[in-house]
Each structure stands twice: as structure tokens, then as C-alpha cells.
mmCIF file of C-alpha atoms in Angstrom:
data_model
loop_
_atom_site.group_PDB
_atom_site.id
_atom_site.type_symbol
_atom_site.label_atom_id
_atom_site.label_comp_id
_atom_site.label_asym_id
_atom_site.label_seq_id
_atom_site.Cartn_x
_atom_site.Cartn_y
_atom_site.Cartn_z
ATOM 1 C CA UNK A 11 138.056 119.151 106.962
ATOM 2 C CA UNK A 12 134.776 121.991 107.072
ATOM 3 C CA UNK A 13 136.423 124.959 107.918
ATOM 4 C CA UNK A 14 138.508 124.443 104.615
ATOM 5 C CA UNK A 15 135.992 123.820 102.344
ATOM 6 C CA UNK A 16 134.303 127.196 103.554
ATOM 7 C CA UNK A 17 134.118 129.450 100.924
ATOM 8 C CA UNK A 18 134.681 133.119 100.702
ATOM 9 C CA UNK A 19 135.266 134.005 97.985
ATOM 10 C CA UNK A 20 131.856 133.162 96.480
ATOM 11 C CA UNK A 21 129.377 134.392 99.637
ATOM 12 C CA UNK A 22 132.125 138.170 98.217
ATOM 13 C CA UNK A 23 131.554 138.342 94.932
ATOM 14 C CA UNK A 24 127.710 137.542 95.192
ATOM 15 C CA UNK A 25 127.474 140.334 97.767
ATOM 16 C CA UNK A 26 128.662 142.332 96.183
ATOM 17 C CA UNK A 27 126.817 142.160 92.593
ATOM 18 C CA UNK A 28 123.725 141.632 94.886
ATOM 19 C CA UNK A 29 125.178 145.577 96.049
ATOM 20 C CA UNK A 30 126.015 146.953 93.569
ATOM 21 C CA UNK A 31 121.761 145.574 91.198
ATOM 22 C CA UNK A 32 121.813 148.740 89.816
ATOM 23 C CA UNK A 33 123.878 147.693 87.191
ATOM 24 C CA UNK A 34 124.873 144.533 87.785
ATOM 25 C CA UNK A 35 122.492 141.293 87.751
ATOM 26 C CA UNK A 36 123.542 138.223 90.296
ATOM 27 C CA UNK A 37 121.611 135.227 89.740
ATOM 28 C CA UNK A 38 121.950 132.350 92.981
ATOM 29 C CA UNK A 39 118.735 129.685 91.674
ATOM 30 C CA UNK A 40 118.798 127.913 88.779
ATOM 31 C CA UNK A 41 115.745 128.274 88.978
ATOM 32 C CA UNK A 42 115.624 131.492 87.593
ATOM 33 C CA UNK A 43 117.550 130.676 84.366
ATOM 34 C CA UNK A 44 114.314 131.264 82.652
ATOM 35 C CA UNK A 45 113.041 134.287 84.085
ATOM 36 C CA UNK A 46 116.423 136.028 83.720
ATOM 37 C CA UNK A 47 116.674 134.748 79.662
ATOM 38 C CA UNK A 48 113.151 135.294 78.872
ATOM 39 C CA UNK A 49 114.154 140.031 79.641
ATOM 40 C CA UNK A 50 117.446 138.966 77.987
ATOM 41 C CA UNK A 51 115.478 137.689 75.223
ATOM 42 C CA UNK A 52 112.312 140.515 75.452
ATOM 43 C CA UNK A 53 115.182 143.652 75.972
ATOM 44 C CA UNK A 54 117.579 143.444 73.690
ATOM 45 C CA UNK A 55 120.169 142.330 76.264
ATOM 46 C CA UNK A 56 118.894 144.018 79.026
ATOM 47 C CA UNK A 57 117.555 143.913 82.390
ATOM 48 C CA UNK A 58 115.245 145.554 84.455
ATOM 49 C CA UNK A 59 115.944 146.810 87.635
ATOM 50 C CA UNK A 60 113.009 145.174 88.899
ATOM 51 C CA UNK A 61 113.978 142.294 88.275
ATOM 52 C CA UNK A 62 117.349 143.385 89.527
ATOM 53 C CA UNK A 63 116.704 143.837 93.026
ATOM 54 C CA UNK A 64 114.306 140.902 93.181
ATOM 55 C CA UNK A 65 117.681 138.732 92.635
ATOM 56 C CA UNK A 66 119.571 140.901 94.633
ATOM 57 C CA UNK A 67 117.572 140.389 97.545
ATOM 58 C CA UNK A 68 117.448 136.883 97.081
ATOM 59 C CA UNK A 69 121.149 136.656 96.727
ATOM 60 C CA UNK A 70 121.978 138.098 99.905
ATOM 61 C CA UNK A 71 118.896 136.168 100.912
ATOM 62 C CA UNK A 72 121.120 132.875 100.142
ATOM 63 C CA UNK A 73 124.703 134.160 101.747
ATOM 64 C CA UNK A 74 122.932 135.011 105.292
ATOM 65 C CA UNK A 75 121.596 131.771 104.628
ATOM 66 C CA UNK A 76 124.699 130.043 103.892
ATOM 67 C CA UNK A 77 126.619 131.876 107.611
ATOM 68 C CA UNK A 78 123.919 130.404 109.660
ATOM 69 C CA UNK A 79 124.752 126.863 108.528
ATOM 70 C CA UNK A 80 128.143 127.532 109.175
ATOM 71 C CA UNK A 81 127.646 129.733 112.680
ATOM 72 C CA UNK A 82 125.153 127.540 114.195
ATOM 73 C CA UNK A 83 127.764 123.940 112.825
ATOM 74 C CA UNK A 84 130.524 126.455 115.363
ATOM 75 C CA UNK A 85 127.661 126.424 118.262
ATOM 76 C CA UNK A 86 127.377 122.830 117.405
ATOM 77 C CA UNK A 87 130.855 121.971 117.790
ATOM 78 C CA UNK A 88 131.877 124.553 120.557
ATOM 79 C CA UNK A 89 128.510 122.771 122.569
ATOM 80 C CA UNK A 90 127.568 126.857 122.530
ATOM 81 C CA UNK A 91 123.158 125.893 122.823
ATOM 82 C CA UNK A 92 123.752 129.802 123.584
ATOM 83 C CA UNK A 93 125.623 132.175 121.288
ATOM 84 C CA UNK A 94 125.718 135.750 121.185
ATOM 85 C CA UNK A 95 123.965 136.021 117.970
ATOM 86 C CA UNK A 96 122.004 133.370 115.948
ATOM 87 C CA UNK A 97 121.309 132.537 112.739
ATOM 88 C CA UNK A 98 118.748 130.568 111.570
ATOM 89 C CA UNK A 99 118.414 130.022 107.427
ATOM 90 C CA UNK A 100 115.780 128.309 105.508
ATOM 91 C CA UNK A 101 114.797 127.605 101.638
ATOM 92 C CA UNK A 102 111.332 128.155 100.570
ATOM 93 C CA UNK A 103 109.620 124.852 99.631
ATOM 94 C CA UNK A 104 106.085 126.554 99.286
ATOM 95 C CA UNK A 105 103.985 129.286 99.802
ATOM 96 C CA UNK A 106 100.767 128.369 101.702
ATOM 97 C CA UNK A 107 97.559 129.225 100.782
ATOM 98 C CA UNK A 108 96.882 131.304 104.308
ATOM 99 C CA UNK A 109 98.274 130.588 107.500
ATOM 100 C CA UNK A 110 96.278 129.150 110.487
ATOM 101 C CA UNK A 111 93.605 130.844 109.103
ATOM 102 C CA UNK A 112 92.434 132.482 106.358
ATOM 103 C CA UNK A 113 93.813 136.282 107.206
ATOM 104 C CA UNK A 114 96.846 135.371 107.749
ATOM 105 C CA UNK A 115 99.546 134.742 105.042
ATOM 106 C CA UNK A 116 102.014 131.637 104.915
ATOM 107 C CA UNK A 117 104.967 129.934 103.990
ATOM 108 C CA UNK A 118 106.424 126.627 104.227
ATOM 109 C CA UNK A 119 110.188 126.340 104.944
ATOM 110 C CA UNK A 120 113.276 123.660 104.552
ATOM 111 C CA UNK A 121 116.162 123.805 107.219
ATOM 112 C CA UNK A 122 119.339 122.235 106.459
ATOM 113 C CA UNK A 123 118.445 119.624 108.906
ATOM 114 C CA UNK A 124 116.465 116.570 106.802
ATOM 115 C CA UNK A 125 114.965 115.102 109.717
ATOM 116 C CA UNK A 126 112.385 112.501 108.880
ATOM 117 C CA UNK A 127 108.721 113.476 108.183
ATOM 118 C CA UNK A 128 106.517 116.244 106.696
ATOM 119 C CA UNK A 129 109.701 118.671 105.858
ATOM 120 C CA UNK A 130 111.228 115.915 103.422
ATOM 121 C CA UNK A 131 108.269 113.965 102.306
ATOM 122 C CA UNK A 132 107.450 112.603 99.604
ATOM 123 C CA UNK A 133 103.275 114.151 98.365
ATOM 124 C CA UNK A 134 100.731 111.472 96.206
ATOM 125 C CA UNK A 135 97.454 112.638 96.454
ATOM 126 C CA UNK A 136 95.678 115.348 97.958
ATOM 127 C CA UNK A 137 95.146 118.833 97.451
ATOM 128 C CA UNK A 138 97.535 121.110 98.627
ATOM 129 C CA UNK A 139 99.451 120.602 102.305
ATOM 130 C CA UNK A 140 97.678 123.749 105.057
ATOM 131 C CA UNK A 141 99.631 125.110 107.302
ATOM 132 C CA UNK A 142 97.976 123.405 110.182
ATOM 133 C CA UNK A 143 97.865 120.178 108.380
ATOM 134 C CA UNK A 144 101.913 120.023 107.821
ATOM 135 C CA UNK A 145 101.869 121.127 111.596
ATOM 136 C CA UNK A 146 99.462 118.029 112.460
ATOM 137 C CA UNK A 147 101.531 116.241 110.281
ATOM 138 C CA UNK A 148 105.064 116.611 111.789
ATOM 139 C CA UNK A 149 103.047 115.793 115.730
ATOM 140 C CA UNK A 150 101.543 112.723 114.395
ATOM 141 C CA UNK A 151 104.518 111.502 112.712
ATOM 142 C CA UNK A 152 107.290 112.496 115.764
ATOM 143 C CA UNK A 153 104.966 110.740 118.386
ATOM 144 C CA UNK A 154 103.986 107.996 116.430
ATOM 145 C CA UNK A 155 108.183 107.388 115.683
ATOM 146 C CA UNK A 156 108.468 106.994 119.645
ATOM 147 C CA UNK A 157 107.152 103.066 119.072
ATOM 148 C CA UNK A 158 109.615 100.230 118.497
ATOM 149 C CA UNK A 159 106.050 97.738 118.036
ATOM 150 C CA UNK A 160 103.771 98.605 114.554
ATOM 151 C CA UNK A 161 102.021 101.993 116.039
ATOM 152 C CA UNK A 162 99.213 104.204 115.141
ATOM 153 C CA UNK A 163 98.627 108.053 115.869
ATOM 154 C CA UNK A 164 95.955 109.846 115.025
ATOM 155 C CA UNK A 165 96.894 113.418 115.979
ATOM 156 C CA UNK A 166 93.194 116.692 115.515
ATOM 157 C CA UNK A 167 94.874 119.709 116.395
ATOM 158 C CA UNK A 168 98.135 118.605 117.379
ATOM 159 C CA UNK A 169 97.190 116.328 120.239
ATOM 160 C CA UNK A 170 97.286 112.930 120.247
ATOM 161 C CA UNK A 171 92.964 111.301 120.022
ATOM 162 C CA UNK A 172 94.609 107.835 119.887
ATOM 163 C CA UNK A 173 97.044 105.858 119.774
ATOM 164 C CA UNK A 174 98.540 102.217 119.956
ATOM 165 C CA UNK A 175 100.934 99.770 120.074
ATOM 166 C CA UNK A 176 100.803 95.608 118.880
ATOM 167 C CA UNK A 177 102.230 93.360 116.712
ATOM 168 C CA UNK A 178 100.209 94.030 113.577
ATOM 169 C CA UNK A 179 99.247 97.390 112.268
ATOM 170 C CA UNK A 180 95.700 96.650 111.698
ATOM 171 C CA UNK A 181 95.010 96.406 115.107
ATOM 172 C CA UNK A 182 97.646 99.203 116.706
ATOM 173 C CA UNK A 183 94.950 101.599 114.007
ATOM 174 C CA UNK A 184 91.858 99.439 115.469
ATOM 175 C CA UNK A 185 92.936 100.385 119.437
ATOM 176 C CA UNK A 186 94.301 104.066 118.144
ATOM 177 C CA UNK A 187 90.444 104.791 116.198
ATOM 178 C CA UNK A 188 89.005 102.975 119.840
ATOM 179 C CA UNK A 189 90.177 106.051 122.290
ATOM 180 C CA UNK A 190 87.915 108.993 120.428
ATOM 181 C CA UNK A 191 85.973 107.490 117.300
ATOM 182 C CA UNK A 192 84.429 111.037 116.796
ATOM 183 C CA UNK A 193 88.083 112.672 116.996
ATOM 184 C CA UNK A 194 89.144 110.905 113.777
ATOM 185 C CA UNK A 195 87.249 113.061 111.193
ATOM 186 C CA UNK A 196 88.983 115.514 109.344
ATOM 187 C CA UNK A 197 91.645 114.475 111.705
ATOM 188 C CA UNK A 198 95.850 112.919 110.841
ATOM 189 C CA UNK A 199 96.836 109.230 110.532
ATOM 190 C CA UNK A 200 100.884 108.505 111.011
ATOM 191 C CA UNK A 201 101.792 104.864 110.898
ATOM 192 C CA UNK A 202 105.064 103.471 111.500
ATOM 193 C CA UNK A 203 105.305 100.887 109.483
ATOM 194 C CA UNK A 204 104.621 100.734 105.278
ATOM 195 C CA UNK A 205 100.465 100.736 104.740
ATOM 196 C CA UNK A 206 98.872 97.938 104.718
ATOM 197 C CA UNK A 207 96.101 97.600 102.615
ATOM 198 C CA UNK A 208 93.736 96.292 105.703
ATOM 199 C CA UNK A 209 94.426 99.290 107.140
ATOM 200 C CA UNK A 210 93.857 101.099 104.473
ATOM 201 C CA UNK A 211 90.628 100.086 103.510
ATOM 202 C CA UNK A 212 89.605 101.324 106.879
ATOM 203 C CA UNK A 213 91.155 105.070 106.454
ATOM 204 C CA UNK A 214 89.154 104.897 103.220
ATOM 205 C CA UNK A 215 85.535 105.019 105.100
ATOM 206 C CA UNK A 216 86.653 108.210 107.601
ATOM 207 C CA UNK A 217 87.394 111.751 106.406
ATOM 208 C CA UNK A 218 90.927 112.211 106.635
ATOM 209 C CA UNK A 219 92.964 115.036 106.232
ATOM 210 C CA UNK A 220 96.227 113.524 106.270
ATOM 211 C CA UNK A 221 98.029 109.914 106.407
ATOM 212 C CA UNK A 222 102.055 109.710 106.808
ATOM 213 C CA UNK A 223 103.662 106.586 106.781
ATOM 214 C CA UNK A 224 106.996 105.383 106.078
ATOM 215 C CA UNK A 225 106.268 103.339 103.202
ATOM 216 C CA UNK A 226 103.207 101.840 101.482
ATOM 217 C CA UNK A 227 101.917 98.377 99.809
ATOM 218 C CA UNK A 228 101.045 99.128 96.692
ATOM 219 C CA UNK A 229 97.099 98.101 97.212
ATOM 220 C CA UNK A 230 96.536 100.355 99.925
ATOM 221 C CA UNK A 231 97.888 103.177 97.605
ATOM 222 C CA UNK A 232 94.747 101.710 95.591
ATOM 223 C CA UNK A 233 92.704 101.982 98.298
ATOM 224 C CA UNK A 234 93.319 105.966 99.229
ATOM 225 C CA UNK A 235 93.602 107.280 96.007
ATOM 226 C CA UNK A 236 90.007 106.305 95.784
ATOM 227 C CA UNK A 237 89.503 108.917 98.594
ATOM 228 C CA UNK A 238 91.751 111.503 95.952
ATOM 229 C CA UNK A 239 90.755 114.596 98.248
ATOM 230 C CA UNK A 240 93.078 112.445 101.612
ATOM 231 C CA UNK A 241 96.478 113.783 101.128
ATOM 232 C CA UNK A 242 98.866 111.097 100.824
ATOM 233 C CA UNK A 243 102.724 111.485 102.560
ATOM 234 C CA UNK A 244 105.950 108.529 102.525
ATOM 235 C CA UNK A 245 107.985 110.020 104.203
ATOM 236 C CA UNK A 246 110.817 106.846 103.707
ATOM 237 C CA UNK A 247 112.104 106.926 107.341
ATOM 238 C CA UNK A 248 111.231 107.794 110.725
ATOM 239 C CA UNK A 249 112.956 110.699 112.900
ATOM 240 C CA UNK A 250 114.787 109.170 115.167
ATOM 241 C CA UNK A 251 113.278 110.492 118.296
ATOM 242 C CA UNK A 252 116.143 110.344 120.704
ATOM 243 C CA UNK A 253 118.856 112.568 118.150
ATOM 244 C CA UNK A 254 119.602 116.198 119.248
ATOM 245 C CA UNK A 255 117.938 118.845 117.741
ATOM 246 C CA UNK A 256 116.483 122.333 118.309
ATOM 247 C CA UNK A 257 112.820 123.331 118.355
ATOM 248 C CA UNK A 258 111.952 127.423 118.194
ATOM 249 C CA UNK A 259 109.439 129.672 118.772
ATOM 250 C CA UNK A 260 108.367 133.542 117.689
ATOM 251 C CA UNK A 261 107.694 135.674 120.427
ATOM 252 C CA UNK A 262 106.791 138.567 120.831
ATOM 253 C CA UNK A 263 110.488 140.433 119.340
ATOM 254 C CA UNK A 264 112.672 137.693 119.541
ATOM 255 C CA UNK A 265 112.480 133.935 119.517
ATOM 256 C CA UNK A 266 112.891 131.065 121.997
ATOM 257 C CA UNK A 267 115.117 128.423 120.889
ATOM 258 C CA UNK A 268 115.874 125.152 122.817
ATOM 259 C CA UNK A 269 116.993 120.975 122.583
ATOM 260 C CA UNK A 270 114.608 118.671 120.842
ATOM 261 C CA UNK A 271 112.725 116.949 124.194
ATOM 262 C CA UNK A 272 114.154 113.132 123.702
ATOM 263 C CA UNK A 273 114.124 112.474 126.541
ATOM 264 C CA UNK A 274 113.207 108.972 127.257
ATOM 265 C CA UNK A 275 112.470 107.187 130.521
ATOM 266 C CA UNK A 276 112.997 103.934 130.727
ATOM 267 C CA UNK A 277 111.535 100.385 133.405
ATOM 268 C CA UNK A 278 115.268 101.501 135.481
ATOM 269 C CA UNK A 279 114.133 104.915 135.621
ATOM 270 C CA UNK A 280 110.778 104.533 137.789
ATOM 271 C CA UNK A 281 110.920 105.387 141.574
ATOM 272 C CA UNK A 282 107.761 103.134 143.112
ATOM 273 C CA UNK A 283 106.628 105.733 146.062
ATOM 274 C CA UNK A 284 102.818 104.064 147.154
ATOM 275 C CA UNK A 285 102.903 100.786 149.324
ATOM 276 C CA UNK A 286 101.672 99.209 146.057
ATOM 277 C CA UNK A 287 104.096 98.820 143.682
ATOM 278 C CA UNK A 288 102.317 98.243 139.666
ATOM 279 C CA UNK A 289 102.556 95.500 138.527
ATOM 280 C CA UNK A 290 104.571 93.880 134.875
ATOM 281 C CA UNK A 291 101.174 95.342 132.842
ATOM 282 C CA UNK A 292 101.387 97.274 134.513
ATOM 283 C CA UNK A 293 104.311 99.020 134.511
ATOM 284 C CA UNK A 294 104.155 98.439 130.116
ATOM 285 C CA UNK A 295 101.098 100.751 130.059
ATOM 286 C CA UNK A 296 102.806 103.460 131.892
ATOM 287 C CA UNK A 297 105.689 103.485 129.986
ATOM 288 C CA UNK A 298 103.457 103.525 126.737
ATOM 289 C CA UNK A 299 100.546 105.721 128.189
ATOM 290 C CA UNK A 300 104.381 108.083 129.454
ATOM 291 C CA UNK A 301 105.407 108.657 126.602
ATOM 292 C CA UNK A 302 102.209 108.706 124.731
ATOM 293 C CA UNK A 303 102.059 112.378 127.468
ATOM 294 C CA UNK A 304 105.460 113.632 125.901
ATOM 295 C CA UNK A 305 103.159 114.340 123.184
ATOM 296 C CA UNK A 306 100.203 116.524 124.677
ATOM 297 C CA UNK A 307 100.214 119.748 124.983
ATOM 298 C CA UNK A 308 100.110 120.086 128.796
ATOM 299 C CA UNK A 309 98.356 120.219 131.390
ATOM 300 C CA UNK A 310 98.396 116.407 129.877
ATOM 301 C CA UNK A 311 96.822 113.048 130.884
ATOM 302 C CA UNK A 312 96.798 109.850 128.895
ATOM 303 C CA UNK A 313 94.709 106.892 130.483
ATOM 304 C CA UNK A 314 95.893 103.604 128.309
ATOM 305 C CA UNK A 315 95.453 100.234 129.192
ATOM 306 C CA UNK A 316 96.583 97.391 126.638
ATOM 307 C CA UNK A 317 98.867 98.898 124.935
ATOM 308 C CA UNK A 318 96.377 101.754 123.959
ATOM 309 C CA UNK A 319 95.274 105.320 125.417
ATOM 310 C CA UNK A 320 91.932 105.232 126.112
ATOM 311 C CA UNK A 321 90.946 107.910 127.006
ATOM 312 C CA UNK A 322 93.358 111.811 126.748
ATOM 313 C CA UNK A 323 92.764 115.416 129.002
ATOM 314 C CA UNK A 324 94.742 117.830 126.464
ATOM 315 C CA UNK A 325 95.432 121.481 127.449
ATOM 316 C CA UNK A 326 93.482 122.394 130.225
ATOM 317 C CA UNK A 327 95.029 124.297 132.601
ATOM 318 C CA UNK A 328 95.126 122.820 135.762
ATOM 319 C CA UNK A 329 96.188 119.565 135.647
ATOM 320 C CA UNK A 330 92.139 117.977 137.652
ATOM 321 C CA UNK A 331 89.986 119.449 134.585
ATOM 322 C CA UNK A 332 92.983 116.880 132.138
ATOM 323 C CA UNK A 333 91.927 114.205 134.136
ATOM 324 C CA UNK A 334 88.219 114.502 134.234
ATOM 325 C CA UNK A 335 87.896 115.239 130.328
ATOM 326 C CA UNK A 336 90.159 111.995 130.024
ATOM 327 C CA UNK A 337 87.552 109.758 132.030
ATOM 328 C CA UNK A 338 84.451 111.368 129.342
ATOM 329 C CA UNK A 339 86.325 110.300 126.728
ATOM 330 C CA UNK A 340 87.255 107.074 127.668
ATOM 331 C CA UNK A 341 83.456 106.911 128.901
ATOM 332 C CA UNK A 342 82.219 108.067 125.623
ATOM 333 C CA UNK A 343 84.340 105.857 123.436
ATOM 334 C CA UNK A 344 82.939 102.781 125.674
ATOM 335 C CA UNK A 345 79.330 103.389 125.145
ATOM 336 C CA UNK A 346 79.617 104.010 121.176
ATOM 337 C CA UNK A 347 81.886 100.481 121.268
ATOM 338 C CA UNK A 348 79.035 99.368 122.861
ATOM 339 C CA UNK A 349 81.178 98.028 126.320
ATOM 340 C CA UNK A 350 79.880 97.359 129.776
ATOM 341 C CA UNK A 351 81.819 99.829 131.364
ATOM 342 C CA UNK A 352 84.099 102.211 130.631
ATOM 343 C CA UNK A 353 87.750 101.081 129.103
ATOM 344 C CA UNK A 354 89.003 103.590 131.681
ATOM 345 C CA UNK A 355 88.370 101.025 134.601
ATOM 346 C CA UNK A 356 91.609 99.527 135.217
ATOM 347 C CA UNK A 357 93.583 101.759 133.126
ATOM 348 C CA UNK A 358 96.840 103.506 134.075
ATOM 349 C CA UNK A 359 96.887 107.008 133.897
ATOM 350 C CA UNK A 360 100.078 109.308 132.983
ATOM 351 C CA UNK A 361 100.669 112.934 134.103
ATOM 352 C CA UNK A 362 103.103 115.278 132.440
ATOM 353 C CA UNK A 363 103.813 117.038 135.662
ATOM 354 C CA UNK A 364 103.778 116.688 139.254
ATOM 355 C CA UNK A 365 99.887 116.548 140.711
ATOM 356 C CA UNK A 366 100.746 119.576 143.038
ATOM 357 C CA UNK A 367 97.375 119.080 145.071
ATOM 358 C CA UNK A 368 95.599 115.644 145.537
ATOM 359 C CA UNK A 369 92.435 116.786 143.295
ATOM 360 C CA UNK A 370 93.663 114.977 139.744
ATOM 361 C CA UNK A 371 94.743 111.865 141.669
ATOM 362 C CA UNK A 372 91.455 111.579 142.310
ATOM 363 C CA UNK A 373 90.076 111.975 139.580
ATOM 364 C CA UNK A 374 92.424 108.908 137.806
ATOM 365 C CA UNK A 375 91.465 107.169 140.670
ATOM 366 C CA UNK A 376 87.247 107.935 140.493
ATOM 367 C CA UNK A 377 87.738 106.287 136.923
ATOM 368 C CA UNK A 378 88.686 102.824 137.995
ATOM 369 C CA UNK A 379 92.380 103.897 136.645
ATOM 370 C CA UNK A 380 95.006 101.388 138.742
ATOM 371 C CA UNK A 381 97.878 103.337 138.912
ATOM 372 C CA UNK A 382 99.529 106.344 138.109
ATOM 373 C CA UNK A 383 103.355 107.786 136.938
ATOM 374 C CA UNK A 384 104.600 111.229 136.465
ATOM 375 C CA UNK A 385 107.217 112.704 137.009
ATOM 376 C CA UNK A 386 107.056 114.093 141.290
ATOM 377 C CA UNK A 387 108.909 117.230 142.127
ATOM 378 C CA UNK A 388 105.771 118.745 144.101
ATOM 379 C CA UNK A 389 106.301 120.387 147.689
ATOM 380 C CA UNK A 390 102.627 118.690 147.803
ATOM 381 C CA UNK A 391 104.354 115.038 146.739
ATOM 382 C CA UNK A 392 103.524 113.607 150.424
ATOM 383 C CA UNK A 393 100.254 114.522 150.591
ATOM 384 C CA UNK A 394 99.881 113.086 146.950
ATOM 385 C CA UNK A 395 101.228 109.698 147.474
ATOM 386 C CA UNK A 396 99.159 109.652 150.570
ATOM 387 C CA UNK A 397 96.310 110.017 149.078
ATOM 388 C CA UNK A 398 97.108 106.753 146.502
ATOM 389 C CA UNK A 399 97.314 104.326 149.017
ATOM 390 C CA UNK A 400 94.872 105.746 150.656
ATOM 391 C CA UNK A 401 92.884 104.744 146.984
ATOM 392 C CA UNK A 402 94.749 101.631 147.116
ATOM 393 C CA UNK A 403 96.863 103.153 143.646
ATOM 394 C CA UNK A 404 101.151 102.458 142.787
ATOM 395 C CA UNK A 405 102.311 105.250 141.606
ATOM 396 C CA UNK A 406 105.661 105.753 140.608
ATOM 397 C CA UNK A 407 107.310 108.714 139.767
ATOM 398 C CA UNK A 408 109.807 109.402 137.060
ATOM 399 C CA UNK A 409 111.940 112.759 137.650
ATOM 400 C CA UNK A 410 111.927 113.857 134.084
ATOM 401 C CA UNK A 411 108.885 115.834 132.831
ATOM 402 C CA UNK A 412 107.739 116.687 129.684
ATOM 403 C CA UNK A 413 105.454 120.134 129.490
ATOM 404 C CA UNK A 414 104.525 120.774 125.991
ATOM 405 C CA UNK A 415 103.323 124.271 125.078
#
């Protein structure tokens, strides 16, 4: 069993050797063999105290990570989401040039989880990934994995600025691009299928930071190779959006740990609360929009139509402003595409949390939306439902919130 395979003697010997590093050289990583051999050759069969101290620190960190893996295994088996002590272990993937800003130091660590994504991907070209690249690429790949149909996601600053599904990858890309052709500049693009040459040809025309996909055709890779600065990542497979897991966020003096948001709303979960029920097409778009909303920073409003976002309002301090910004984005994208009217007209709207007042919903109605999906649960739900009825909107409640901070 797993318990029988727990090593006792090995960690004990390593820790004892590390404590006695004034006289003992302890090596826990084959990558350090050459450095030790070089010192032995340079110092007549001895090592320096500086090296022994460095190796001792590494040894303690290695046994700590091993114990962390064991304690977390026990917590999972005991179904204990909040054990009295929680240890987190990781192995250095690479030091980064800097963090979110050049004056901040940073490093990228891999955990034992092995979840498909940026941590498991193989980089084929481009410069080293930055802290922000890794964060944004993770957001893009987690979002695109939500969809079973061919899907394309464009991310900027960890927020989707274009998401679409279609019968084929290139059509999905064109719809995602059209949502916000301005914000894609310097963005991240994720696809959930093998990257095809048609899509790569258009991507090669853009200034992009990262393209991530499960795999790519040789022709697609040849096309992207002409843009040597774009980082191309092949992840092999997609993460399971329904799988369990934990996410961690640091705060002053500690960290917050929570289960991954693997919630998904299905058609059967929808509760129609207005006089008018949504049409079949509206229901499909409502479910699509609410899925995208899960990956948008709160307060999040997403306008969608025909399996594509047409406007995204992210990270605002009130829901009305998010709704207005999404409508503005939609109108501007319509102008760029030379459409006769804003694509928000005839769209549906998703909100990651309930509307505390009717103003955000009414802003969506003014933009031309016809149906709304939201969790419900506000003390003013009755007022919001009445406002939706007066505006002729169909509205459904999900009973599930998707805050994202």
C-alpha cells in the first residue's frame, strides 16, 4: 500500500547528514553530482563549507517536500480540507527574470499534481516565459479546456477578451478574434485541438506572447516558426475542468487554500424566473456565456451570441459598470468589423454573481441583450425579475456563483 511505501530511513539519514554538514556532504539531486566532483578534484578530495551548507539547505527542502506529499495524501484520504497543519512542496522549474514587475524577484515551481497545462507543456520556440506569461497562459488553457467543441480563447491580463466555439477551429478563432481585435495585441491564445495551419497562418499575423495547444501539425509549427518571438507550447492533453484540486493564494502572514472551482451548470440546473422562457438558441448561448464568466475576474459580465463572446466586462467594482464596459467593447468591435449594428443586439448576458440591483441588468437590456443568466440569491431578486419582465428579457437562475479574484 501507499503507507507501506513511505520511506523512513532515507529521510532520517538525509536530515542527520544535513544537520552535520560541517563534516558531511549530503547530495539529494543528481544535478549536483558534477559540482561535487569538481570540488573534490579542486580540493584534494574535500568539499568546501559553502557547498556543504548549500547542499544541506537543499536536503532539508527535499525531505520537507516529501513529507508534504505524504501529509497531503493523508488529508485527501481522510477527506479533510482543513488539516491542522498544511505543507506545500514544489520543485524549481526555473528562476524567472522577474515577477509581475522588474523590481520583483520570481521563480516557477512545479508541484506533484501534474495537471496538464503550462507546467507540463513543452516549449518549442520563443524567449523564456515570464511570470505574467505563465499566469496568463494558465488562465487561457484552463478556460479553453471547458469546451468539448473546437474552441479558441484569447487572454489578456488573465481575463478572456475573446472566446468562441465552432464546428471547426479556424471558425472559432475568427469569432474569438472579432470579439476584441484590439486587446489580442500582446495576448495569449489557447486552442483545445491540434493547432491547424489555417489558424496558425492568422496567428502569425498578430503580435502574441504565447500560443498553447495540446499539439500542432507540422505545417502549423513551420508557420509559427517565422515569428520567432512568439512562445509556442505543446501541452499534450487538456486539464479536466471537473476534476478536484486545490488553489492557493498568499496573504500577509499566511495563505488561503480552497478547492478548485470545478462547478459546472447544466441545462437541467436552470430555473426560469421570468414570464418569458429563453429559446433553444438562447439557452445554448446562456450556458456558454456562464462558462466563460467563470474565468473572468469579478465583477464579471459576458455578452455572447452564437457560441462566441461579443463583449466582456471584467474586474469592475460594481456590476453596472462591468455591463456597460462589455456593451462598449461589443459596439467598438462591431464598428471595426463594419457591422451595421452592435453585436450585443440579440445577444445573451451572463453575470458571475447575482445582480444586487436592477441597474446592471437594465444596462444589458439597453445594449440589446434578450436573455440573462445569473446565480440569483439577492435580497432584491424580486425587483430584478420584475425589471427583466418589463424589459421583455428571459432570465434564468443557476444557483451557483463563480466569483474570481
